[in-house]
CSV table of N, CA and C in Angstrom, one decimal:
chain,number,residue,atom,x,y,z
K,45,UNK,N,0.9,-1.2,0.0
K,45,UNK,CA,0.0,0.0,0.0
K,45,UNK,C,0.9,1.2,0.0
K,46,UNK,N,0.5,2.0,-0.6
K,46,UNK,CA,1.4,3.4,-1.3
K,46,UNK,C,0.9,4.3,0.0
K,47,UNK,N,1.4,5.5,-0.3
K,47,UNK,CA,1.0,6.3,0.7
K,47,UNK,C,-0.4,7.5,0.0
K,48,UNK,N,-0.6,7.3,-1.1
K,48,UNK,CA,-1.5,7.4,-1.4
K,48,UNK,C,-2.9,6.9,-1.4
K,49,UNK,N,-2.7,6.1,-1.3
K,49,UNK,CA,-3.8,4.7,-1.2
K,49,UNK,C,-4.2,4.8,0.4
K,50,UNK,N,-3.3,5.1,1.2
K,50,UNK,CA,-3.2,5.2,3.0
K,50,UNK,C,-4.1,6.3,2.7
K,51,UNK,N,-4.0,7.6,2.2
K,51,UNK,CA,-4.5,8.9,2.6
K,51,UNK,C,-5.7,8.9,2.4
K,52,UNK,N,-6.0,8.1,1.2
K,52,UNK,CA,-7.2,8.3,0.7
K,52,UNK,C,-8.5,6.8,1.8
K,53,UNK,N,-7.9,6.1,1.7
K,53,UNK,CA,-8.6,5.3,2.8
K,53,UNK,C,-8.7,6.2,4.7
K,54,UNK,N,-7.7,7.1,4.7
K,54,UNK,CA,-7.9,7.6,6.2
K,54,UNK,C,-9.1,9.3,5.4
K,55,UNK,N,-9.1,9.6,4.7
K,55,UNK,CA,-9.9,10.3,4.1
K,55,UNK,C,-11.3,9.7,4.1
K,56,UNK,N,-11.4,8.7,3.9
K,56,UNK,CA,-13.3,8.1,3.6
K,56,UNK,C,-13.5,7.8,5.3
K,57,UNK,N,-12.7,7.0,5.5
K,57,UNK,CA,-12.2,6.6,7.6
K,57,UNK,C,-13.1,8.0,8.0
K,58,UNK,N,-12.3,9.3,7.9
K,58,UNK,CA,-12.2,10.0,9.0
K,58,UNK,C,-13.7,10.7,8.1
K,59,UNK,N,-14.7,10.9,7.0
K,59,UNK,CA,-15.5,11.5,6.6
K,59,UNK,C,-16.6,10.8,7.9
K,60,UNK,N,-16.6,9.7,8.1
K,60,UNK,CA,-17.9,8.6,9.0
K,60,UNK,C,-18.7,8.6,8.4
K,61,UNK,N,-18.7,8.8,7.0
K,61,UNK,CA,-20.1,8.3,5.8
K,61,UNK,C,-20.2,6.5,5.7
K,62,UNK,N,-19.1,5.8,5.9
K,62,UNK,CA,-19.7,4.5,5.6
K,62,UNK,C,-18.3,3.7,6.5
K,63,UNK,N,-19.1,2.9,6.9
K,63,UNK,CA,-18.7,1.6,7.2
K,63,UNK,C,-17.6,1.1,6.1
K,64,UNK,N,-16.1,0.8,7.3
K,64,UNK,CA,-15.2,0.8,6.2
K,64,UNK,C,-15.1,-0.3,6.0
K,65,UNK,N,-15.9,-1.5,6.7
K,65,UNK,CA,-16.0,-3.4,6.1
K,65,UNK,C,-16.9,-3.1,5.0
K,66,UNK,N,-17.9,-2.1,4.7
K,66,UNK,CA,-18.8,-2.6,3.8
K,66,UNK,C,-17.7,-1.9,2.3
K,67,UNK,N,-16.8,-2.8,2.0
K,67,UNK,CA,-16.1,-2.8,0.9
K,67,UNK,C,-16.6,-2.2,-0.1
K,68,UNK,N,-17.7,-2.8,-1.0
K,68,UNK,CA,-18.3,-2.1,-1.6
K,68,UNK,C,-18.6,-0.6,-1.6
K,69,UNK,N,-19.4,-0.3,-0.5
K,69,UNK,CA,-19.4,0.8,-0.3
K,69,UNK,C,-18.2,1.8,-0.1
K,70,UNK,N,-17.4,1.4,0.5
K,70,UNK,CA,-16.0,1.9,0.3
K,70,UNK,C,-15.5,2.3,-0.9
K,71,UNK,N,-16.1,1.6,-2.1
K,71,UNK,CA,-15.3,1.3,-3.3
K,71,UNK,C,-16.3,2.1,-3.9
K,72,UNK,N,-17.4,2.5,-3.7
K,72,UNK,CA,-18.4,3.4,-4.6
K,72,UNK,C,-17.9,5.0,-3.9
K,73,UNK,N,-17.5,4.8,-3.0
K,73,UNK,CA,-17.6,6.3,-2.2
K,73,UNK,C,-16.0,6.7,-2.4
K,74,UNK,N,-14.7,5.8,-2.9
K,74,UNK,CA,-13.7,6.1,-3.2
K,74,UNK,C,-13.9,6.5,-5.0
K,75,UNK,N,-14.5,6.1,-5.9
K,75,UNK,CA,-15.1,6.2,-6.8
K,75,UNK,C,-15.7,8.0,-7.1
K,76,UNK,N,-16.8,7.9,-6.0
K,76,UNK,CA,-17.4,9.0,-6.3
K,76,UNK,C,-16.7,10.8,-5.5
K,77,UNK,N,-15.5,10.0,-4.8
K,77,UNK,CA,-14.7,11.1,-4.5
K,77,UNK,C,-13.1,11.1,-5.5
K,78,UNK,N,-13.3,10.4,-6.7
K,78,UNK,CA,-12.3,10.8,-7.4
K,78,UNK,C,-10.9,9.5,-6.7
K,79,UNK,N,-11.1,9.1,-6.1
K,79,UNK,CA,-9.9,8.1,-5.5
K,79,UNK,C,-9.7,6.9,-6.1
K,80,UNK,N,-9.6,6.6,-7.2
K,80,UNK,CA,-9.0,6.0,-8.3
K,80,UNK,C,-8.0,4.5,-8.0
K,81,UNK,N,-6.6,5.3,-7.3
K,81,UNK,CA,-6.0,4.2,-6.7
K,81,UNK,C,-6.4,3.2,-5.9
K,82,UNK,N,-7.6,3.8,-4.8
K,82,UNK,CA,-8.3,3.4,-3.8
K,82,UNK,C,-8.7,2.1,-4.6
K,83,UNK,N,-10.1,2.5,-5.3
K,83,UNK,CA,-10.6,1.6,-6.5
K,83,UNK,C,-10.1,0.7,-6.7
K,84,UNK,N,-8.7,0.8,-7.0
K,84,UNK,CA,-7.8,-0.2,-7.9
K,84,UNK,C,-7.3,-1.1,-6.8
K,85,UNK,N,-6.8,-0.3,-5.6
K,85,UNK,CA,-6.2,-1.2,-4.5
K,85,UNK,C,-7.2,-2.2,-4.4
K,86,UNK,N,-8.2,-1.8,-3.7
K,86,UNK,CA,-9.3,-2.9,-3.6
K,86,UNK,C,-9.4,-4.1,-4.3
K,87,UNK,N,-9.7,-3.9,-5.9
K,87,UNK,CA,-9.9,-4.7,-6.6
K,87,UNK,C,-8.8,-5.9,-6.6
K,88,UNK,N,-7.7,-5.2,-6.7
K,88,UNK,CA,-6.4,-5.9,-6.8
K,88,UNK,C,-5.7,-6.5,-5.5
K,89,UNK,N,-6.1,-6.5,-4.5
K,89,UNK,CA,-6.1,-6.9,-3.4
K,89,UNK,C,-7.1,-6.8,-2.2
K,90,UNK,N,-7.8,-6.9,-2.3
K,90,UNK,CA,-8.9,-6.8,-1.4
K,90,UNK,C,-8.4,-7.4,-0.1
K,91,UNK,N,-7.7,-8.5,0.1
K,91,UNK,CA,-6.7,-8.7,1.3
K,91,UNK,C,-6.5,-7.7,2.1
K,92,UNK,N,-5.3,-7.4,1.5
K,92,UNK,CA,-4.5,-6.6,2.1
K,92,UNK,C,-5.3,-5.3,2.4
K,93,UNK,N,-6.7,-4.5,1.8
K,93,UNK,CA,-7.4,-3.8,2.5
K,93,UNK,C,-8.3,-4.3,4.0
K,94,UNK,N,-8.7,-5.4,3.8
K,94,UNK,CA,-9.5,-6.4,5.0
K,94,UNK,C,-8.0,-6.1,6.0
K,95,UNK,N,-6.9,-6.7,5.9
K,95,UNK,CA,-6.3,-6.6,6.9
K,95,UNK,C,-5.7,-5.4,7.2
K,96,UNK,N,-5.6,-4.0,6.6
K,96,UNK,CA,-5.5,-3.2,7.0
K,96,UNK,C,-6.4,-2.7,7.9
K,97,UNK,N,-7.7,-3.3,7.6
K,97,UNK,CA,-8.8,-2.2,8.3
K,97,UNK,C,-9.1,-3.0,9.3
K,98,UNK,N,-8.7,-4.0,9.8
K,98,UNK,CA,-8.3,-4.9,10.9
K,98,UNK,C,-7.4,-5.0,12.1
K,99,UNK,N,-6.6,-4.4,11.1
K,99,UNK,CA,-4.7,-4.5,12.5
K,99,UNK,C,-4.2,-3.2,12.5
K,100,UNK,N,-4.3,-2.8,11.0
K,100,UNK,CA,-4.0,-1.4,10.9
K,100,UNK,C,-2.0,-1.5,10.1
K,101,UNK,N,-2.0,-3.0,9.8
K,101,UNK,CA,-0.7,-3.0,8.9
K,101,UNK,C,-0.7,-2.8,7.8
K,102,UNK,N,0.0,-2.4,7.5
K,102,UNK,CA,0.5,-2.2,5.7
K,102,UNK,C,0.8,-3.0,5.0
């Protein structure tokens, strides 16, 4: 995870619009704020987002 991809996930985090397990919703709301990488991280590892938003590792 870039540090891009970090900012933009503590960006949706810190808005409190959505529940950051409901993935999907995460992934429409990184979408509809322009967060592109976000998008892409997900898709391409969905892992490594679950366990970020879990332990809080990289």
């Amino acid at each position: 995870m870039n540090e891009t991809v970090f900012s933009q996930i503590m960006d949706i985090r810190d808005s409190g619009q959505v529940n950051m397990f409901d993935v999907p919703g995460v992934q429409r709301m990184a979408f509809d704020m322009g967060f592109y990488e976000l998008v892409c991280f997900i898709e391409e590892d969905r892992a490594a987002y679950v366990r970020f938003i879990l332990t809080g590792e990289q």
